[in-house]
Amino acid sequence: MLLFAPNELVNLECRTALTPASVRKLKGLGIEVRIEAGLGGAADFPDELFLAEGAEKIGRDEGLKSADLVFCVNPLASDEIRMMKRGAMLIGFLEPFHVHLEDGEAPVDTPAKARMDAMLEAGITGVSVEMMPRTTLAQKMDAISSQANLAGYVAVVLAAERLNKIFPMMMTPSGTISPAKVFVIGVGVAGLQAIATAKRLGARVTAFDTREEALEQAESLGAKALRIDLGETGSTDQGYAKELTPEQLEIQRAAQGKVCAESDVVICTAKLFGRKAPLLVKADVVASMAHGSIIVDLAAETGGNVEGVVAGKEVVTGNGVRIIGHAKLENFVPRDASGMFANNLSNFIEHFWDKETSSFKHDDEDPILKGAVLTRDGKFVNEHPAFKK
Ligand code: NAD
């Protein structure tokens, strides 16, 4: 079995899908590993470290054409997918949804559709890490969680660096400094890490989520939970929040506006799986915040939780509020983000590895494969309801 990891071509992407440590693990399974020159450069893994673990360097086209298995962070372009061998496996964030669209409707012609068509035509086994089921068994392969956890940490560190005041309380002869007030909206994986990081830095943290269990987790980390009576909310069988009705969203926005206005930092992490993110902080609330306050919107790429956020940018509003909309904040810590992501991919391969035949063992009934595999043998095989729209 030949594995190839090409360089990431997406602008500002610093992560890599393979690290020297994961080369060692995969070689231990009997897999031959090839990399494109410069693969881990942006994450500070020079080529020599890969070569020292037994990987070989190969040109991009040749690598794609010869590989049985291709590891990527971002999806390959459709023309490169078509270069791959029939029956080969492509695994990474394959972005199967179309959430970048304004209205969230399934589109007719997009790069995502072109990639899907290419995987079908080329007979590629497309494994989308976004679709990995959120079960205990699949936790070690859950790249959404591994990256969101780091993004939550970075959100707080960035906010602390940009904020005009310190996070902890300080009592000194020169005066007493009150702790920074941080409000975390959305207490999933990223939100919990944001709470933990802000608490470690000494901030006073308030948190809100539509799921009661998330609020209890926030409290166990020392945050104050904001409870808003929204009527029936709940979550899906995968632990994701159900979308609120427009009326519920209105109640939420009204109830949390005052907390935003009194906060030095607001961190928004509320996403909806495969859908456009809900708008949670409108311009009037941003306008009510103090000069110099910071908002970090982790949902910027999928429409944003905050009115006025610009994906990939930091903007300062007329009243001096800085809205940080950098996408994929885990890219600020690419060494750890790559380490976690590469572990997720190599754990997936190891989990299904058949030592007798030295090959990946497919099982159409396996819940992890049923969840994560999109295409196989020229057919779209994923039954997730999100694809049935
Ligand atoms: P996510 O990134 O999709 O959303 C982030 C958070 O935003 C979620 O907690 C969600 O409830 C919240 N949210 C949605 N709409 C909101 C709104 N209007 N206002 C406030 N908050 C809102 O979710 P995630 O972090 O990827 O995961 C969510 C949950 O999935 C986790 O907390 C956990 O319970 C579960 N999970 C389970 C496993 C596992 O069992 N292996 C692994 C990871 C996550």
Tab-separated table of C-alpha atoms in Angstrom, residues 199-380:
chain	number	residue	atom	x	y	z
A	199	LYS	CA	-10.632	30.776	33.249
A	200	ARG	CA	-6.964	29.747	33.362
A	201	LEU	CA	-6.066	33.316	32.424
A	202	GLY	CA	-8.219	34.593	35.259
A	203	ALA	CA	-11.236	35.983	33.408
A	204	ARG	CA	-14.798	35.979	34.717
A	205	VAL	CA	-16.689	33.829	32.220
A	206	THR	CA	-20.371	33.616	31.331
A	207	ALA	CA	-21.610	31.050	28.814
A	208	PHE	CA	-24.727	30.289	26.826
A	209	ASP	CA	-25.782	27.315	24.728
A	210	THR	CA	-29.162	26.032	23.605
A	211	ARG	CA	-28.350	22.621	25.073
A	212	GLU	CA	-28.770	22.266	28.846
A	213	GLU	CA	-26.024	19.608	29.064
A	214	ALA	CA	-23.583	22.085	27.521
A	215	LEU	CA	-24.481	24.662	30.182
A	216	GLU	CA	-23.826	22.110	32.907
A	217	GLN	CA	-20.398	21.389	31.377
A	218	ALA	CA	-19.696	25.156	31.282
A	219	GLU	CA	-20.569	25.384	34.980
A	220	SER	CA	-18.260	22.493	35.805
A	221	LEU	CA	-15.431	24.576	34.319
A	222	GLY	CA	-16.305	27.499	36.574
A	223	ALA	CA	-18.315	29.598	34.111
A	224	LYS	CA	-21.604	31.230	34.992
A	225	ALA	CA	-24.353	29.785	32.817
A	226	LEU	CA	-26.826	32.167	31.213
A	227	ARG	CA	-30.171	30.364	31.115
A	228	ILE	CA	-32.750	31.591	28.626
A	229	ASP	CA	-36.187	30.033	28.354
A	230	LEU	CA	-36.393	29.175	24.663
A	231	GLY	CA	-39.051	26.475	24.947
A	232	GLU	CA	-38.143	23.213	23.244
A	233	THR	CA	-34.561	23.061	21.905
A	234	GLY	CA	-32.632	19.758	22.071
A	235	SER	CA	-29.987	18.076	20.001
A	236	THR	CA	-29.614	15.498	17.260
A	237	ASP	CA	-28.537	11.887	17.903
A	238	GLN	CA	-24.968	13.004	17.120
A	239	GLY	CA	-25.005	15.624	19.876
A	240	TYR	CA	-25.422	18.606	17.552
A	241	ALA	CA	-27.814	21.440	18.374
A	242	LYS	CA	-31.145	21.575	16.575
A	243	GLU	CA	-31.750	24.767	14.632
A	244	LEU	CA	-33.806	27.346	16.543
A	245	THR	CA	-36.969	28.858	15.091
A	246	PRO	CA	-36.801	32.568	14.122
A	247	GLU	CA	-38.907	33.342	17.223
A	248	GLN	CA	-36.550	31.437	19.531
A	249	LEU	CA	-33.544	33.204	17.983
A	250	GLU	CA	-35.201	36.551	18.647
A	251	ILE	CA	-35.715	35.621	22.324
A	252	GLN	CA	-32.089	34.497	22.594
A	253	ARG	CA	-30.715	37.685	21.016
A	254	ALA	CA	-32.796	39.890	23.293
A	255	ALA	CA	-31.816	37.958	26.448
A	256	GLN	CA	-28.088	37.860	25.773
A	257	GLY	CA	-27.735	41.445	24.471
A	258	LYS	CA	-27.119	42.882	27.953
A	259	VAL	CA	-24.400	40.298	28.710
A	260	CYS	CA	-22.656	41.164	25.424
A	261	ALA	CA	-22.821	44.886	26.225
A	262	GLU	CA	-21.159	44.292	29.591
A	263	SER	CA	-18.454	41.940	28.278
A	264	ASP	CA	-14.896	42.812	27.299
A	265	VAL	CA	-14.699	39.766	25.069
A	266	VAL	CA	-17.442	37.818	23.298
A	267	ILE	CA	-16.502	34.496	21.726
A	268	CYS	CA	-19.072	32.980	19.384
A	269	THR	CA	-18.747	29.339	18.388
A	270	ALA	CA	-22.315	28.399	17.472
A	271	LYS	CA	-22.400	26.356	14.324
A	272	LEU	CA	-25.064	24.158	12.811
A	273	PHE	CA	-23.785	20.968	11.231
A	274	GLY	CA	-23.751	21.333	7.452
A	275	ARG	CA	-25.818	24.527	7.593
A	276	LYS	CA	-25.333	28.273	7.681
A	277	ALA	CA	-24.515	29.492	11.219
A	278	PRO	CA	-27.251	31.326	13.175
A	279	LEU	CA	-26.995	35.120	13.486
A	280	LEU	CA	-26.718	35.666	17.245
A	281	VAL	CA	-25.210	39.115	17.747
A	282	LYS	CA	-26.759	41.866	15.680
A	283	ALA	CA	-25.231	45.245	14.864
A	284	ASP	CA	-27.214	47.075	17.581
A	285	VAL	CA	-25.669	44.833	20.233
A	286	VAL	CA	-22.173	45.320	18.779
A	287	ALA	CA	-22.860	49.057	18.896
A	288	SER	CA	-23.748	48.771	22.598
A	289	MET	CA	-20.364	47.266	23.494
A	290	ALA	CA	-17.555	49.407	24.930
A	291	HIS	CA	-14.799	50.869	22.786
A	292	GLY	CA	-11.925	48.365	22.600
A	293	SER	CA	-14.072	45.265	23.217
A	294	ILE	CA	-13.232	42.158	21.235
A	295	ILE	CA	-15.511	39.717	19.456
A	296	VAL	CA	-14.135	36.476	18.035
A	297	ASP	CA	-16.509	34.745	15.621
A	298	LEU	CA	-15.504	31.143	14.990
A	299	ALA	CA	-18.453	30.684	12.664
A	300	ALA	CA	-17.297	33.450	10.274
A	301	GLU	CA	-16.611	30.991	7.456
A	302	THR	CA	-20.143	29.628	7.477
A	303	GLY	CA	-21.952	32.956	7.528
A	304	GLY	CA	-20.974	34.147	11.011
A	305	ASN	CA	-22.745	34.486	14.362
A	306	VAL	CA	-22.059	38.219	14.381
A	307	GLU	CA	-23.443	40.885	12.079
A	308	GLY	CA	-20.561	42.690	10.355
A	309	VAL	CA	-17.991	39.892	10.672
A	310	VAL	CA	-15.782	39.469	7.599
A	311	ALA	CA	-14.444	35.932	7.095
A	312	GLY	CA	-10.660	35.858	7.244
A	313	LYS	CA	-10.344	39.441	8.501
A	314	GLU	CA	-10.318	41.612	11.620
A	315	VAL	CA	-12.580	44.624	11.335
A	316	VAL	CA	-13.018	47.498	13.752
A	317	THR	CA	-16.517	48.957	13.946
A	318	GLY	CA	-17.380	52.659	14.171
A	319	ASN	CA	-17.611	52.367	17.971
A	320	GLY	CA	-14.192	50.697	18.233
A	321	VAL	CA	-15.222	47.058	18.658
A	322	ARG	CA	-12.803	44.646	16.999
A	323	ILE	CA	-14.525	41.694	15.309
A	324	ILE	CA	-12.104	38.864	14.564
A	325	GLY	CA	-13.304	36.604	11.755
A	326	HIS	CA	-10.198	34.565	10.977
A	327	ALA	CA	-11.193	31.198	9.600
A	328	LYS	CA	-9.818	28.007	11.103
A	329	LEU	CA	-8.076	29.502	14.099
A	330	GLU	CA	-6.268	26.194	14.624
A	331	ASN	CA	-3.975	27.380	11.845
A	332	PHE	CA	-2.366	29.715	14.397
A	333	VAL	CA	-0.936	26.607	16.129
A	334	PRO	CA	-0.152	24.464	13.066
A	335	ARG	CA	2.285	22.112	14.746
A	336	ASP	CA	-0.232	20.861	17.281
A	337	ALA	CA	-3.126	21.099	14.825
A	338	SER	CA	-1.207	18.965	12.304
A	339	GLY	CA	-0.188	16.530	15.028
A	340	MET	CA	-3.796	16.014	16.102
A	341	PHE	CA	-5.140	15.873	12.561
A	342	ALA	CA	-2.475	13.415	11.382
A	343	ASN	CA	-3.281	11.252	14.419
A	344	ASN	CA	-6.972	11.317	13.493
A	345	LEU	CA	-6.204	10.070	9.966
A	346	SER	CA	-3.648	7.447	10.962
A	347	ASN	CA	-5.957	6.194	13.757
A	348	PHE	CA	-8.680	5.743	11.127
A	349	ILE	CA	-6.389	3.694	8.903
A	350	GLU	CA	-5.065	1.653	11.821
A	351	HIS	CA	-8.602	0.931	13.055
A	352	PHE	CA	-9.544	-0.737	9.751
A	353	TRP	CA	-6.142	-2.248	9.003
A	354	ASP	CA	-6.046	-5.959	8.271
A	355	LYS	CA	-2.615	-7.178	9.342
A	356	GLU	CA	-2.967	-10.505	7.516
A	357	THR	CA	-3.439	-8.963	4.102
A	358	SER	CA	-1.733	-5.623	4.832
A	359	SER	CA	-4.719	-3.760	3.463
A	360	PHE	CA	-7.618	-1.534	4.486
A	361	LYS	CA	-10.615	-3.684	5.390
A	362	HIS	CA	-13.908	-2.306	4.089
A	363	ASP	CA	-17.113	-3.251	5.810
A	364	ASP	CA	-20.261	-1.682	4.391
A	365	GLU	CA	-22.076	-2.189	7.698
A	366	ASP	CA	-19.456	-0.572	9.935
A	367	PRO	CA	-21.005	2.557	11.538
A	368	ILE	CA	-17.802	4.596	11.234
A	369	LEU	CA	-17.447	3.813	7.523
A	370	LYS	CA	-21.174	4.275	6.950
A	371	GLY	CA	-20.790	7.733	8.476
A	372	ALA	CA	-17.590	8.927	6.874
A	373	VAL	CA	-17.400	7.360	3.416
A	374	LEU	CA	-19.042	9.521	0.769
A	375	THR	CA	-18.219	7.701	-2.453
A	376	ARG	CA	-17.064	4.201	-3.306
A	377	ASP	CA	-16.778	2.292	-6.586
A	378	GLY	CA	-18.369	5.148	-8.512
A	379	LYS	CA	-21.439	5.412	-6.238
A	380	PHE	CA	-22.532	7.960	-3.639
